[in-house]
PDB file of C-alpha atoms in Angstrom:
ATOM      1  CA  UNK A   1     186.295 112.630 107.372  1.00 67.00           C
ATOM      2  CA  UNK A   2     187.626 110.970 104.259  1.00 72.00           C
ATOM      3  CA  UNK A   3     186.084 110.712 100.814  1.00 72.00           C
ATOM      4  CA  UNK A   4     185.633 107.014 101.551  1.00 71.00           C
ATOM      5  CA  UNK A   5     183.545 107.843 104.656  1.00 85.00           C
ATOM      6  CA  UNK A   6     181.361 110.200 102.597  1.00 82.00           C
ATOM      7  CA  UNK A   7     180.922 107.627  99.838  1.00 85.00           C
ATOM      8  CA  UNK A   8     180.034 105.017 102.445  1.00 90.00           C
ATOM      9  CA  UNK A   9     177.414 107.325 103.971  1.00 88.00           C
ATOM     10  CA  UNK A  10     175.866 107.971 100.555  1.00 87.00           C
ATOM     11  CA  UNK A  11     175.875 104.241  99.826  1.00 90.00           C
ATOM     12  CA  UNK A  12     174.119 103.511 103.139  1.00 92.00           C
ATOM     13  CA  UNK A  13     171.548 106.226 102.410  1.00 90.00           C
ATOM     14  CA  UNK A  14     170.937 104.811  98.942  1.00 91.00           C
ATOM     15  CA  UNK A  15     170.508 101.325 100.415  1.00 93.00           C
ATOM     16  CA  UNK A  16     168.048 102.563 103.052  1.00 92.00           C
ATOM     17  CA  UNK A  17     165.939 104.374 100.436  1.00 91.00           C
ATOM     18  CA  UNK A  18     165.993 101.296  98.167  1.00 93.00           C
ATOM     19  CA  UNK A  19     164.863  99.085 101.074  1.00 93.00           C
ATOM     20  CA  UNK A  20     162.060 101.512 101.927  1.00 91.00           C
ATOM     21  CA  UNK A  21     160.878 101.590  98.293  1.00 93.00           C
ATOM     22  CA  UNK A  22     160.992  97.765  98.135  1.00 94.00           C
ATOM     23  CA  UNK A  23     158.907  97.552 101.316  1.00 91.00           C
ATOM     24  CA  UNK A  24     156.380 100.012  99.859  1.00 93.00           C
ATOM     25  CA  UNK A  25     156.220  98.190  96.496  1.00 94.00           C
ATOM     26  CA  UNK A  26     155.662  94.861  98.226  1.00 93.00           C
ATOM     27  CA  UNK A  27     152.986  96.172 100.595  1.00 92.00           C
ATOM     28  CA  UNK A  28     151.115  98.062  97.868  1.00 94.00           C
ATOM     29  CA  UNK A  29     151.755  95.413  95.195  1.00 94.00           C
ATOM     30  CA  UNK A  30     152.866  97.952  92.590  1.00 95.00           C
ATOM     31  CA  UNK A  31     155.745  98.449  90.182  1.00 94.00           C
ATOM     32  CA  UNK A  32     158.602 100.882  90.675  1.00 93.00           C
ATOM     33  CA  UNK A  33     156.982 103.411  88.304  1.00 91.00           C
ATOM     34  CA  UNK A  34     153.602 103.097  89.987  1.00 95.00           C
ATOM     35  CA  UNK A  35     155.219 103.643  93.373  1.00 95.00           C
ATOM     36  CA  UNK A  36     156.807 106.864  92.101  1.00 94.00           C
ATOM     37  CA  UNK A  37     153.339 108.147  91.203  1.00 95.00           C
ATOM     38  CA  UNK A  38     151.830 107.038  94.514  1.00 96.00           C
ATOM     39  CA  UNK A  39     154.656 108.650  96.501  1.00 95.00           C
ATOM     40  CA  UNK A  40     154.301 111.911  94.571  1.00 96.00           C
ATOM     41  CA  UNK A  41     150.558 112.018  95.272  1.00 97.00           C
ATOM     42  CA  UNK A  42     151.071 111.029  98.933  1.00 95.00           C
ATOM     43  CA  UNK A  43     153.655 113.775  99.472  1.00 93.00           C
ATOM     44  CA  UNK A  44     151.434 116.333  97.752  1.00 95.00           C
ATOM     45  CA  UNK A  45     148.505 115.346  99.952  1.00 94.00           C
ATOM     46  CA  UNK A  46     150.677 115.692 103.065  1.00 90.00           C
ATOM     47  CA  UNK A  47     151.665 119.187 101.903  1.00 92.00           C
ATOM     48  CA  UNK A  48     148.010 119.939 101.037  1.00 92.00           C
ATOM     49  CA  UNK A  49     148.877 120.451  97.359  1.00 93.00           C
ATOM     50  CA  UNK A  50     146.605 119.501  94.492  1.00 91.00           C
ATOM     51  CA  UNK A  51     147.866 116.980  91.930  1.00 95.00           C
ATOM     52  CA  UNK A  52     146.711 117.049  88.317  1.00 93.00           C
ATOM     53  CA  UNK A  53     147.846 115.010  85.329  1.00 92.00           C
ATOM     54  CA  UNK A  54     149.900 118.028  84.265  1.00 92.00           C
ATOM     55  CA  UNK A  55     151.768 118.014  87.610  1.00 94.00           C
ATOM     56  CA  UNK A  56     152.561 114.321  87.294  1.00 95.00           C
ATOM     57  CA  UNK A  57     153.665 114.753  83.679  1.00 95.00           C
ATOM     58  CA  UNK A  58     156.112 117.454  84.734  1.00 94.00           C
ATOM     59  CA  UNK A  59     157.410 115.410  87.668  1.00 92.00           C
ATOM     60  CA  UNK A  60     157.813 112.214  85.658  1.00 92.00           C
ATOM     61  CA  UNK A  61     159.017 113.843  82.441  1.00 92.00           C
ATOM     62  CA  UNK A  62     156.267 112.114  80.478  1.00 93.00           C
ATOM     63  CA  UNK A  63     153.575 113.316  78.108  1.00 93.00           C
ATOM     64  CA  UNK A  64     150.045 114.032  79.312  1.00 91.00           C
ATOM     65  CA  UNK A  65     148.594 111.011  77.452  1.00 94.00           C
ATOM     66  CA  UNK A  66     151.242 108.690  78.957  1.00 94.00           C
ATOM     67  CA  UNK A  67     150.446 109.934  82.464  1.00 94.00           C
ATOM     68  CA  UNK A  68     146.711 109.633  81.793  1.00 94.00           C
ATOM     69  CA  UNK A  69     147.296 105.963  80.973  1.00 94.00           C
ATOM     70  CA  UNK A  70     149.265 105.483  84.203  1.00 94.00           C
ATOM     71  CA  UNK A  71     146.552 107.179  86.245  1.00 96.00           C
ATOM     72  CA  UNK A  72     143.832 105.139  84.487  1.00 96.00           C
ATOM     73  CA  UNK A  73     145.633 101.913  85.379  1.00 95.00           C
ATOM     74  CA  UNK A  74     146.231 102.964  89.001  1.00 97.00           C
ATOM     75  CA  UNK A  75     142.603 104.020  89.237  1.00 97.00           C
ATOM     76  CA  UNK A  76     141.423 100.615  87.939  1.00 96.00           C
ATOM     77  CA  UNK A  77     143.692  98.859  90.449  1.00 96.00           C
ATOM     78  CA  UNK A  78     142.164 100.892  93.283  1.00 97.00           C
ATOM     79  CA  UNK A  79     145.174 103.051  94.188  1.00 97.00           C
ATOM     80  CA  UNK A  80     144.121 106.432  92.802  1.00 97.00           C
ATOM     81  CA  UNK A  81     140.876 108.270  92.214  1.00 97.00           C
ATOM     82  CA  UNK A  82     139.953 111.378  90.288  1.00 96.00           C
ATOM     83  CA  UNK A  83     137.860 113.989  92.044  1.00 94.00           C
ATOM     84  CA  UNK A  84     136.436 117.282  90.784  1.00 91.00           C
ATOM     85  CA  UNK A  85     138.755 120.244  91.209  1.00 84.00           C
ATOM     86  CA  UNK A  86     136.820 122.924  93.114  1.00 82.00           C
ATOM     87  CA  UNK A  87     139.213 125.592  91.796  1.00 80.00           C
ATOM     88  CA  UNK A  88     138.723 124.636  88.141  1.00 79.00           C
ATOM     89  CA  UNK A  89     135.520 122.909  87.079  1.00 79.00           C
ATOM     90  CA  UNK A  90     137.164 121.662  83.869  1.00 83.00           C
ATOM     91  CA  UNK A  91     139.894 119.641  85.587  1.00 84.00           C
ATOM     92  CA  UNK A  92     140.079 116.837  88.096  1.00 91.00           C
ATOM     93  CA  UNK A  93     142.452 116.266  90.970  1.00 94.00           C
ATOM     94  CA  UNK A  94     144.244 112.986  91.504  1.00 96.00           C
ATOM     95  CA  UNK A  95     144.150 111.551  95.014  1.00 97.00           C
ATOM     96  CA  UNK A  96     145.039 108.325  96.759  1.00 97.00           C
ATOM     97  CA  UNK A  97     142.117 106.071  97.566  1.00 97.00           C
ATOM     98  CA  UNK A  98     141.476 105.660 101.275  1.00 97.00           C
ATOM     99  CA  UNK A  99     142.662 102.031 101.116  1.00 96.00           C
ATOM    100  CA  UNK A 100     145.960 103.044  99.504  1.00 96.00           C
ATOM    101  CA  UNK A 101     146.372 105.954 101.910  1.00 95.00           C
ATOM    102  CA  UNK A 102     146.020 103.523 104.855  1.00 93.00           C
ATOM    103  CA  UNK A 103     148.285 100.869 103.275  1.00 93.00           C
ATOM    104  CA  UNK A 104     150.921 103.488 102.409  1.00 93.00           C
ATOM    105  CA  UNK A 105     150.919 104.861 105.954  1.00 91.00           C
ATOM    106  CA  UNK A 106     151.222 101.329 107.386  1.00 90.00           C
ATOM    107  CA  UNK A 107     154.052 100.483 104.985  1.00 88.00           C
ATOM    108  CA  UNK A 108     155.960 103.565 106.069  1.00 87.00           C
ATOM    109  CA  UNK A 109     156.215 101.825 109.463  1.00 79.00           C
ATOM    110  CA  UNK A 110     156.810 104.977 111.449  1.00 82.00           C
ATOM    111  CA  UNK A 111     159.523 106.119 109.033  1.00 88.00           C
ATOM    112  CA  UNK A 112     157.873 109.507 108.594  1.00 83.00           C
ATOM    113  CA  UNK A 113     157.691 109.988 112.371  1.00 86.00           C
ATOM    114  CA  UNK A 114     161.371 109.092 112.794  1.00 90.00           C
ATOM    115  CA  UNK A 115     162.339 111.511 110.030  1.00 89.00           C
ATOM    116  CA  UNK A 116     160.100 114.223 111.506  1.00 87.00           C
ATOM    117  CA  UNK A 117     161.674 113.704 114.948  1.00 92.00           C
ATOM    118  CA  UNK A 118     165.155 113.855 113.439  1.00 92.00           C
ATOM    119  CA  UNK A 119     164.426 117.077 111.543  1.00 90.00           C
ATOM    120  CA  UNK A 120     162.761 118.600 114.627  1.00 92.00           C
ATOM    121  CA  UNK A 121     166.013 118.017 116.526  1.00 96.00           C
ATOM    122  CA  UNK A 122     167.873 120.246 114.033  1.00 94.00           C
ATOM    123  CA  UNK A 123     168.109 123.980 114.536  1.00 95.00           C
ATOM    124  CA  UNK A 124     166.809 126.212 111.738  1.00 95.00           C
ATOM    125  CA  UNK A 125     170.392 126.783 110.665  1.00 96.00           C
ATOM    126  CA  UNK A 126     171.138 123.037 110.615  1.00 95.00           C
ATOM    127  CA  UNK A 127     167.970 122.351 108.590  1.00 92.00           C
ATOM    128  CA  UNK A 128     168.912 125.021 106.058  1.00 93.00           C
ATOM    129  CA  UNK A 129     172.407 123.570 105.781  1.00 95.00           C
ATOM    130  CA  UNK A 130     171.027 120.037 105.429  1.00 92.00           C
ATOM    131  CA  UNK A 131     168.755 121.147 102.578  1.00 91.00           C
ATOM    132  CA  UNK A 132     171.664 122.876 100.837  1.00 93.00           C
ATOM    133  CA  UNK A 133     173.814 119.742 101.165  1.00 91.00           C
ATOM    134  CA  UNK A 134     171.052 117.485  99.818  1.00 89.00           C
ATOM    135  CA  UNK A 135     170.496 119.905  96.930  1.00 91.00           C
ATOM    136  CA  UNK A 136     174.216 119.785  96.123  1.00 90.00           C
ATOM    137  CA  UNK A 137     174.251 115.966  96.228  1.00 86.00           C
ATOM    138  CA  UNK A 138     171.203 115.838  93.936  1.00 84.00           C
ATOM    139  CA  UNK A 139     172.833 118.313  91.542  1.00 88.00           C
ATOM    140  CA  UNK A 140     176.017 116.222  91.470  1.00 85.00           C
ATOM    141  CA  UNK A 141     173.996 113.090  90.722  1.00 81.00           C
ATOM    142  CA  UNK A 142     171.988 114.903  88.035  1.00 79.00           C
ATOM    143  CA  UNK A 143     175.165 116.169  86.395  1.00 80.00           C
ATOM    144  CA  UNK A 144     176.288 112.563  85.975  1.00 72.00           C
ATOM    145  CA  UNK A 145     173.096 111.423  84.314  1.00 63.00           C
ATOM    146  CA  UNK A 146     172.966 110.916  80.541  1.00 62.00           C
ATOM    147  CA  UNK A 147     171.845 113.996  78.650  1.00 58.00           C
ATOM    148  CA  UNK A 148     172.609 116.363  81.524  1.00 51.00           C
TER     149      UNK A 148
END
């Protein structure tokens, strides 16, 4: 396989992810930045992880007050809600509203199921190798970003 074939595959992957994000933005009627927040919360919920402002701040590389403003706006627009954190009475968890959870799932159009089926067809060894390859691609992209 040539370098051109690899570059073409990466370009097709990038195009598919961009199309998916556009479909999600359109269906949810949100900006690119808002979608990043919604996707982070959705993935955390799927993995049964709690999301706090601090977690979003770390993920987004923003300050706590900036993330609080984002969450406030997404809460007012009906996409997110804050709920008491049973593990820490002083903090609140951030969750998708039921309406956004349903709209997000519908917008994914079976994409998650197709990806799950694909990954289930891989052996443990193939999955581990796939993760290593993705990590290497991400590292290569990160190395090319300004300030890296």
